[in-house]
Amino acid sequence: MYDPLVNAHPGIGAPHSSSYWVDTAGVAPQDDGPLTHDIDVDVAIIGAGYTGLSCALHLAREHGVRAVVLEANQVAWGCSGRNGSFARISGGRVPLAELISRYGEREAKHYFAEMTAALNTVRGLIREGNIDCDVQPDGVFKVASQAKHVDALKREVGLYNDVLNYAAQFVSEAQVQDVHRGAESFGALYMPDGFSMHPLKLAWGIHRLAREAGATVHVGSPVVDWTSSKGSHRLVTPGGVVTARKVVVATNGYTSTTLNSATAGRVLPVHSQIIVTRPLSAEEKRQTLPGSECMFDTRNLLSYYRRLPDDRILFGGRSAITGRESESPQHRQNLHDALCRKFPALTGIEVDYNWGGWVAVSESSLPFIYRLPELENVFSGGGYAGSGVSFSVQVGKRLAQMVAGDPKPTAVDFLHQSPKRFPFQPFLRMGQRMAYAWYRFKDAQ
Ligand SMILES: Cc1cc2nc3c(=O)[nH]c(=O)nc-3n(C[C@H](O)[C@H](O)[C@H](O)COP(=O)(O)OP(=O)(O)OC[C@H]3O[C@@H](n4cnc5c(N)ncnc54)[C@H](O)[C@@H]3O)c2cc1C
């Protein structure tokens, strides 16, 4: 499997890796094929996930700029076609209390407003663009997997209510049984906003809208070399060279260390993996997830899960450290064990699908939308830490505003700062291994 810390680029026109989403998405909309000759453009966008596609769409629609998107493999070949399908009020992975203590209440409120706007941006695109992506009813539960997590959840509800003026609720152990049955269900934090959908259909929908608005999307066109001179960028792909005045880097967790020295080392690619079971019987459904809400738990190495429209369970979590290790069947087994611990009624259930992808964790565990100080007219967004379905679409929209000349399109200061490089880069994987061991120890207490 492609490993951004090892390989130079994700491939040249590789097909989507097999997944439940690929099998159920239908026929891909038309793209512009691989680049076959040299071109000269105003704006080139590297990466055709939600960030890049949304940037291309908003540039064309709201700023009259027809960008060219360069994608190594297929549209939404990265996280955007592989994720857990939760579109929530989220971005990054910093607990609310820590966010407030790091940046203060004012900045936390601005950030919450931006995350809420992100969800509304996605809803708007789905509605106005007639994107048929199997949207499920709203409702998100953060479920206490241990009794001792309940007090922290109640405090978090208090912060949502009192600081952010948001109607999160605490749901008791007895009440949560209506939506979440099983062995690890001690109460939950409920957020009324947030839904699941078909992530690949969503990406293909945004891709269709971007092309209809005037963007060009070249698949099978990895940027394999990048040089810059006098405000002009030379992006080399196997089929042709793109000379661009402005470049948007939207490669997120799939950014190789060799793409450009200015972007290297600013995100840690972290592998997240998903299994999908066979369809449940009516009784299994009753004993596990009677509803279709988005669920995740309170572990440090958290699990996320939902019941799919055809009554299968999608269950995901952190897995391997390196690309090579991700191919071991042990990680699929670990997820299966975690699923069955949570829902004993599913012990031994068959798994029909298994896949994974690279989420991007920044040094602050929060996203970024910034103009690179090291290179002229280069912009980048990412670092969603596995919570980027809605926020990446919003970041694409904000990047379009920055490309069009707005230096700071949100009120959130930290979003627009250069993400710090991780220290001790050669030892990143070793550090991650130690962190995982510590989290596993804490989660088992
Ligand atoms: C298993 C999994 C589960 C997840 N579940 C959720 C969830 O439930 N909710 C949520 O909010 N978030 C979730 N996420 C995270 C979410 O999917 C991402 O934050 C979001 O899709 C990021 O979109 P993106 O466009 O920034 O990056 P991606 O979709 O990863 O796109 C990056 C693209 O860049 C391309 N690329 C890289 N290098 C080059 C190059 N040199 N030249 C050309 N192209 C290049 C790649 O091929 C890739 O297609 C999950 C992620 C994974 C992997």
CSV table of N, CA and C in Angstrom, one decimal, residues 202-311:
chain,number,residue,atom,x,y,z
A,202,LEU,N,-20.9,11.5,-2.6
A,202,LEU,CA,-20.7,12.9,-2.3
A,202,LEU,C,-19.6,13.5,-3.1
A,203,ALA,N,-18.4,12.8,-3.1
A,203,ALA,CA,-17.2,13.3,-3.8
A,203,ALA,C,-17.5,13.4,-5.3
A,204,TRP,N,-18.1,12.4,-5.8
A,204,TRP,CA,-18.4,12.4,-7.3
A,204,TRP,C,-19.4,13.6,-7.6
A,205,GLY,N,-20.3,13.8,-6.6
A,205,GLY,CA,-21.3,14.9,-6.8
A,205,GLY,C,-20.6,16.3,-6.9
A,206,ILE,N,-19.6,16.5,-6.0
A,206,ILE,CA,-18.9,17.8,-6.0
A,206,ILE,C,-18.0,17.9,-7.2
A,207,HIS,N,-17.5,16.7,-7.6
A,207,HIS,CA,-16.7,16.7,-8.9
A,207,HIS,C,-17.5,17.1,-10.1
A,208,ARG,N,-18.7,16.5,-10.1
A,208,ARG,CA,-19.6,16.9,-11.3
A,208,ARG,C,-19.9,18.4,-11.3
A,209,LEU,N,-20.2,18.9,-10.1
A,209,LEU,CA,-20.6,20.4,-10.0
A,209,LEU,C,-19.4,21.2,-10.4
A,210,ALA,N,-18.2,20.8,-10.0
A,210,ALA,CA,-17.0,21.6,-10.3
A,210,ALA,C,-16.7,21.6,-11.8
A,211,ARG,N,-16.9,20.5,-12.5
A,211,ARG,CA,-16.7,20.4,-13.9
A,211,ARG,C,-17.8,21.2,-14.6
A,212,GLU,N,-19.0,21.1,-14.1
A,212,GLU,CA,-20.1,21.9,-14.8
A,212,GLU,C,-19.9,23.4,-14.6
A,213,ALA,N,-19.2,23.8,-13.5
A,213,ALA,CA,-18.9,25.2,-13.3
A,213,ALA,C,-17.7,25.7,-14.1
A,214,GLY,N,-16.9,24.7,-14.7
A,214,GLY,CA,-15.8,25.2,-15.6
A,214,GLY,C,-14.5,24.6,-15.2
A,215,ALA,N,-14.4,23.8,-14.1
A,215,ALA,CA,-13.1,23.3,-13.7
A,215,ALA,C,-12.7,22.1,-14.6
A,216,THR,N,-11.4,21.8,-14.7
A,216,THR,CA,-11.0,20.6,-15.4
A,216,THR,C,-10.3,19.7,-14.4
A,217,VAL,N,-10.6,18.4,-14.5
A,217,VAL,CA,-10.1,17.4,-13.5
A,217,VAL,C,-9.3,16.3,-14.2
A,218,HIS,N,-8.0,16.4,-14.2
A,218,HIS,CA,-7.2,15.3,-14.8
A,218,HIS,C,-6.8,14.2,-13.8
A,219,VAL,N,-7.3,13.0,-14.1
A,219,VAL,CA,-7.0,11.9,-13.2
A,219,VAL,C,-5.7,11.2,-13.8
A,220,GLY,N,-5.1,10.3,-13.1
A,220,GLY,CA,-3.9,9.6,-13.6
A,220,GLY,C,-2.8,10.6,-13.9
A,221,SER,N,-2.7,11.7,-13.1
A,221,SER,CA,-1.7,12.7,-13.4
A,221,SER,C,-1.0,13.2,-12.1
A,222,PRO,N,-0.2,12.3,-11.5
A,222,PRO,CA,0.5,12.7,-10.3
A,222,PRO,C,1.5,13.8,-10.6
A,223,VAL,N,1.6,14.7,-9.6
A,223,VAL,CA,2.8,15.7,-9.7
A,223,VAL,C,4.0,14.9,-9.2
A,224,VAL,N,5.0,14.7,-10.1
A,224,VAL,CA,6.1,13.9,-9.7
A,224,VAL,C,7.4,14.8,-9.5
A,225,ASP,N,7.3,16.1,-10.0
A,225,ASP,CA,8.4,17.0,-9.8
A,225,ASP,C,7.8,18.4,-9.7
A,226,TRP,N,8.3,19.3,-8.9
A,226,TRP,CA,7.8,20.7,-8.8
A,226,TRP,C,9.0,21.6,-8.6
A,227,THR,N,9.1,22.6,-9.5
A,227,THR,CA,10.1,23.6,-9.4
A,227,THR,C,9.4,25.0,-9.5
A,228,SER,N,10.0,26.0,-8.8
A,228,SER,CA,9.4,27.3,-8.8
A,228,SER,C,10.4,28.3,-9.2
A,229,SER,N,10.0,29.3,-10.0
A,229,SER,CA,10.9,30.4,-10.4
A,229,SER,C,10.1,31.6,-10.7
A,230,LYS,N,10.5,32.7,-10.1
A,230,LYS,CA,9.9,34.0,-10.4
A,230,LYS,C,8.4,34.0,-10.4
A,231,GLY,N,7.8,33.4,-9.3
A,231,GLY,CA,6.3,33.4,-9.2
A,231,GLY,C,5.6,32.5,-10.1
A,232,SER,N,6.4,31.6,-10.8
A,232,SER,CA,5.7,30.6,-11.7
A,232,SER,C,6.1,29.2,-11.2
A,233,HIS,N,5.2,28.3,-11.3
A,233,HIS,CA,5.4,26.9,-10.8
A,233,HIS,C,5.3,26.0,-11.9
A,234,ARG,N,6.3,25.0,-11.9
A,234,ARG,CA,6.4,24.0,-13.0
A,234,ARG,C,6.1,22.7,-12.4
A,235,LEU,N,4.9,22.2,-12.7
A,235,LEU,CA,4.4,20.9,-12.1
A,235,LEU,C,4.6,19.8,-13.1
A,236,VAL,N,5.4,18.8,-12.9
A,236,VAL,CA,5.6,17.8,-13.9
A,236,VAL,C,4.7,16.6,-13.6
A,237,THR,N,3.9,16.2,-14.6
A,237,THR,CA,3.2,14.9,-14.5
A,237,THR,C,3.7,14.0,-15.6
A,238,PRO,N,3.4,12.7,-15.5
A,238,PRO,CA,3.9,11.8,-16.6
A,238,PRO,C,3.4,12.2,-18.0
A,239,GLY,N,2.3,12.9,-18.1
A,239,GLY,CA,1.8,13.2,-19.5
A,239,GLY,C,2.0,14.6,-19.9
A,240,GLY,N,2.5,15.5,-19.1
A,240,GLY,CA,2.7,16.8,-19.5
A,240,GLY,C,3.1,17.7,-18.3
A,241,VAL,N,3.6,18.9,-18.7
A,241,VAL,CA,4.0,19.8,-17.6
A,241,VAL,C,3.0,20.9,-17.5
A,242,VAL,N,2.6,21.2,-16.2
A,242,VAL,CA,1.7,22.3,-16.0
A,242,VAL,C,2.5,23.5,-15.5
A,243,THR,N,2.4,24.6,-16.2
A,243,THR,CA,3.0,25.9,-15.7
A,243,THR,C,1.8,26.7,-15.0
A,244,ALA,N,1.9,27.0,-13.7
A,244,ALA,CA,0.8,27.6,-13.0
A,244,ALA,C,1.3,28.8,-12.2
A,245,ARG,N,0.5,29.9,-12.2
A,245,ARG,CA,0.8,31.1,-11.4
A,245,ARG,C,0.5,30.8,-10.0
A,246,LYS,N,-0.6,30.1,-9.7
A,246,LYS,CA,-0.9,29.8,-8.3
A,246,LYS,C,-1.2,28.3,-8.2
A,247,VAL,N,-0.8,27.8,-7.0
A,247,VAL,CA,-0.9,26.3,-6.8
A,247,VAL,C,-1.7,26.1,-5.4
A,248,VAL,N,-2.6,25.2,-5.4
A,248,VAL,CA,-3.3,24.8,-4.2
A,248,VAL,C,-2.9,23.3,-3.9
A,249,VAL,N,-2.3,23.1,-2.7
A,249,VAL,CA,-1.9,21.7,-2.4
A,249,VAL,C,-3.1,21.1,-1.5
A,250,ALA,N,-3.7,20.1,-2.1
A,250,ALA,CA,-4.9,19.5,-1.4
A,250,ALA,C,-4.7,18.0,-1.3
A,251,THR,N,-3.5,17.7,-0.9
A,251,THR,CA,-3.1,16.2,-0.9
A,251,THR,C,-3.2,15.6,0.5
A,252,ASN,N,-3.3,16.5,1.5
A,252,ASN,CA,-3.6,16.1,2.9
A,252,ASN,C,-2.9,14.9,3.4
A,253,GLY,N,-3.5,13.8,3.8
A,253,GLY,CA,-2.8,12.7,4.4
A,253,GLY,C,-2.0,11.9,3.4
A,254,TYR,N,-2.2,12.2,2.1
A,254,TYR,CA,-1.5,11.5,1.0
A,254,TYR,C,-0.3,12.3,0.5
A,255,THR,N,0.0,13.4,1.2
A,255,THR,CA,1.2,14.2,0.8
A,255,THR,C,2.5,13.4,1.0
A,256,SER,N,3.2,13.2,-0.1
A,256,SER,CA,4.5,12.5,0.1
A,256,SER,C,5.5,13.5,0.6
A,257,THR,N,6.6,13.0,1.2
A,257,THR,CA,7.6,13.9,1.8
A,257,THR,C,8.4,14.6,0.7
A,258,THR,N,8.3,14.0,-0.6
A,258,THR,CA,9.1,14.6,-1.7
A,258,THR,C,8.3,15.5,-2.6
A,259,LEU,N,7.0,15.7,-2.3
A,259,LEU,CA,6.2,16.6,-3.2
A,259,LEU,C,6.9,18.0,-3.3
A,260,ASN,N,7.1,18.6,-2.1
A,260,ASN,CA,7.8,19.9,-2.1
A,260,ASN,C,8.4,20.0,-0.7
A,261,SER,N,9.6,20.5,-0.6
A,261,SER,CA,10.2,20.6,0.8
A,261,SER,C,9.4,21.6,1.7
A,262,ALA,N,8.7,22.5,1.1
A,262,ALA,CA,7.9,23.4,1.9
A,262,ALA,C,6.7,22.8,2.6
A,263,THR,N,6.2,21.7,2.0
A,263,THR,CA,5.0,21.1,2.6
A,263,THR,C,5.4,19.9,3.4
A,264,ALA,N,6.6,19.4,3.3
A,264,ALA,CA,7.1,18.1,3.9
A,264,ALA,C,7.0,18.3,5.4
A,265,GLY,N,6.6,17.2,6.1
A,265,GLY,CA,6.7,17.1,7.5
A,265,GLY,C,5.7,17.9,8.3
A,266,ARG,N,4.6,18.4,7.6
A,266,ARG,CA,3.6,19.2,8.3
A,266,ARG,C,2.4,18.4,8.7
A,267,VAL,N,2.3,17.2,8.1
A,267,VAL,CA,1.2,16.3,8.6
A,267,VAL,C,1.8,14.9,8.8
A,268,LEU,N,1.3,14.2,9.8
A,268,LEU,CA,1.6,12.8,10.0
A,268,LEU,C,0.5,12.0,9.4
A,269,PRO,N,0.8,11.1,8.4
A,269,PRO,CA,-0.2,10.3,7.9
A,269,PRO,C,-0.5,9.1,8.9
A,270,VAL,N,-1.7,9.0,9.3
A,270,VAL,CA,-2.1,8.0,10.3
A,270,VAL,C,-3.2,7.1,9.6
A,271,HIS,N,-3.0,5.8,9.7
A,271,HIS,CA,-3.8,4.9,9.0
A,271,HIS,C,-5.1,4.6,9.8
A,272,SER,N,-6.2,4.7,9.1
A,272,SER,CA,-7.5,4.4,9.8
A,272,SER,C,-8.2,3.3,8.9
A,273,GLN,N,-8.8,2.3,9.6
A,273,GLN,CA,-9.3,1.1,8.8
A,273,GLN,C,-10.8,0.9,9.1
A,274,ILE,N,-11.4,0.3,8.2
A,274,ILE,CA,-12.9,0.1,8.3
A,274,ILE,C,-13.2,-1.4,7.9
A,275,ILE,N,-14.1,-2.0,8.7
A,275,ILE,CA,-14.7,-3.3,8.2
A,275,ILE,C,-16.2,-3.1,8.0
A,276,VAL,N,-16.8,-3.8,7.1
A,276,VAL,CA,-18.3,-3.8,7.0
A,276,VAL,C,-18.8,-5.3,7.0
A,277,THR,N,-19.7,-5.5,7.9
A,277,THR,CA,-20.2,-6.9,8.1
A,277,THR,C,-21.2,-7.2,7.0
A,278,ARG,N,-21.6,-8.5,7.0
A,278,ARG,CA,-22.8,-8.9,6.2
A,278,ARG,C,-24.0,-8.2,6.8
A,279,PRO,N,-25.2,-8.1,6.0
A,279,PRO,CA,-26.4,-7.5,6.5
A,279,PRO,C,-26.9,-8.2,7.8
A,280,LEU,N,-27.3,-7.4,8.8
A,280,LEU,CA,-27.8,-8.0,10.0
A,280,LEU,C,-29.3,-8.5,9.9
A,281,SER,N,-29.6,-9.5,10.7
A,281,SER,CA,-31.0,-10.0,10.8
A,281,SER,C,-31.8,-8.9,11.6
A,282,ALA,N,-33.1,-9.0,11.6
A,282,ALA,CA,-33.9,-8.0,12.4
A,282,ALA,C,-33.6,-8.1,13.8
A,283,GLU,N,-33.3,-9.3,14.3
A,283,GLU,CA,-33.0,-9.5,15.8
A,283,GLU,C,-31.6,-8.9,16.1
A,284,GLU,N,-30.6,-9.1,15.2
A,284,GLU,CA,-29.3,-8.6,15.4
A,284,GLU,C,-29.4,-7.0,15.4
A,285,LYS,N,-30.2,-6.5,14.6
A,285,LYS,CA,-30.3,-5.1,14.5
A,285,LYS,C,-30.9,-4.5,15.8
A,286,ARG,N,-31.9,-5.2,16.3
A,286,ARG,CA,-32.6,-4.8,17.5
A,286,ARG,C,-31.6,-4.8,18.7
A,287,GLN,N,-30.6,-5.8,18.7
A,287,GLN,CA,-29.7,-5.9,19.8
A,287,GLN,C,-28.4,-5.1,19.7
A,288,THR,N,-28.3,-4.3,18.6
A,288,THR,CA,-27.1,-3.6,18.4
A,288,THR,C,-27.4,-2.1,18.1
A,289,LEU,N,-27.7,-1.8,16.9
A,289,LEU,CA,-27.9,-0.4,16.5
A,289,LEU,C,-29.3,-0.3,15.8
A,290,PRO,N,-30.4,-0.1,16.6
A,290,PRO,CA,-31.7,0.0,16.0
A,290,PRO,C,-31.8,1.2,15.0
A,291,GLY,N,-31.1,2.2,15.3
A,291,GLY,CA,-31.2,3.4,14.4
A,291,GLY,C,-30.1,3.6,13.5
A,292,SER,N,-30.0,4.7,12.8
A,292,SER,CA,-29.0,4.9,11.8
A,292,SER,C,-28.0,6.0,12.1
A,293,GLU,N,-28.0,6.4,13.4
A,293,GLU,CA,-27.2,7.6,13.8
A,293,GLU,C,-25.7,7.3,13.7
A,294,CYS,N,-24.9,8.4,13.7
A,294,CYS,CA,-23.5,8.3,13.7
A,294,CYS,C,-23.0,8.0,15.1
A,295,MET,N,-22.2,7.0,15.3
A,295,MET,CA,-21.7,6.7,16.7
A,295,MET,C,-20.2,6.7,16.7
A,296,PHE,N,-19.6,7.2,17.8
A,296,PHE,CA,-18.2,6.9,18.1
A,296,PHE,C,-18.1,6.9,19.6
A,297,ASP,N,-16.9,6.3,20.1
A,297,ASP,CA,-16.8,6.1,21.5
A,297,ASP,C,-15.8,7.0,22.1
A,298,THR,N,-15.6,6.8,23.4
A,298,THR,CA,-14.7,7.7,24.2
A,298,THR,C,-13.3,7.2,24.4
A,299,ARG,N,-12.9,6.2,23.7
A,299,ARG,CA,-11.6,5.7,23.8
A,299,ARG,C,-10.6,6.7,23.2
A,300,ASN,N,-9.3,6.6,23.7
A,300,ASN,CA,-8.3,7.4,23.1
A,300,ASN,C,-8.1,6.9,21.6
A,301,LEU,N,-8.0,5.6,21.4
A,301,LEU,CA,-8.0,5.1,20.0
A,301,LEU,C,-9.4,4.7,19.7
A,302,LEU,N,-10.2,5.7,19.3
A,302,LEU,CA,-11.6,5.5,19.3
A,302,LEU,C,-12.1,4.6,18.1
A,303,SER,N,-13.3,4.1,18.3
A,303,SER,CA,-14.0,3.3,17.3
A,303,SER,C,-15.2,4.2,16.8
A,304,TYR,N,-15.5,4.1,15.5
A,304,TYR,CA,-16.6,4.8,14.9
A,304,TYR,C,-17.4,3.8,14.1
A,305,TYR,N,-18.8,4.0,14.2
A,305,TYR,CA,-19.6,2.9,13.6
A,305,TYR,C,-21.0,3.5,13.3
A,306,ARG,N,-21.7,2.7,12.4
A,306,ARG,CA,-23.1,3.1,12.1
A,306,ARG,C,-23.7,1.9,11.4
A,307,ARG,N,-25.0,1.9,11.4
A,307,ARG,CA,-25.7,0.8,10.6
A,307,ARG,C,-26.0,1.4,9.2
A,308,LEU,N,-25.6,0.7,8.2
A,308,LEU,CA,-25.8,1.2,6.8
A,308,LEU,C,-27.2,1.0,6.3
A,309,PRO,N,-27.6,1.6,5.3
A,309,PRO,CA,-29.0,1.5,4.8
A,309,PRO,C,-29.4,0.0,4.5
A,310,ASP,N,-28.4,-0.8,4.1
A,310,ASP,CA,-28.8,-2.2,3.8
A,310,ASP,C,-28.5,-3.1,5.1
A,311,ASP,N,-28.5,-2.5,6.3
A,311,ASP,CA,-28.4,-3.2,7.5
A,311,ASP,C,-27.1,-3.9,7.8
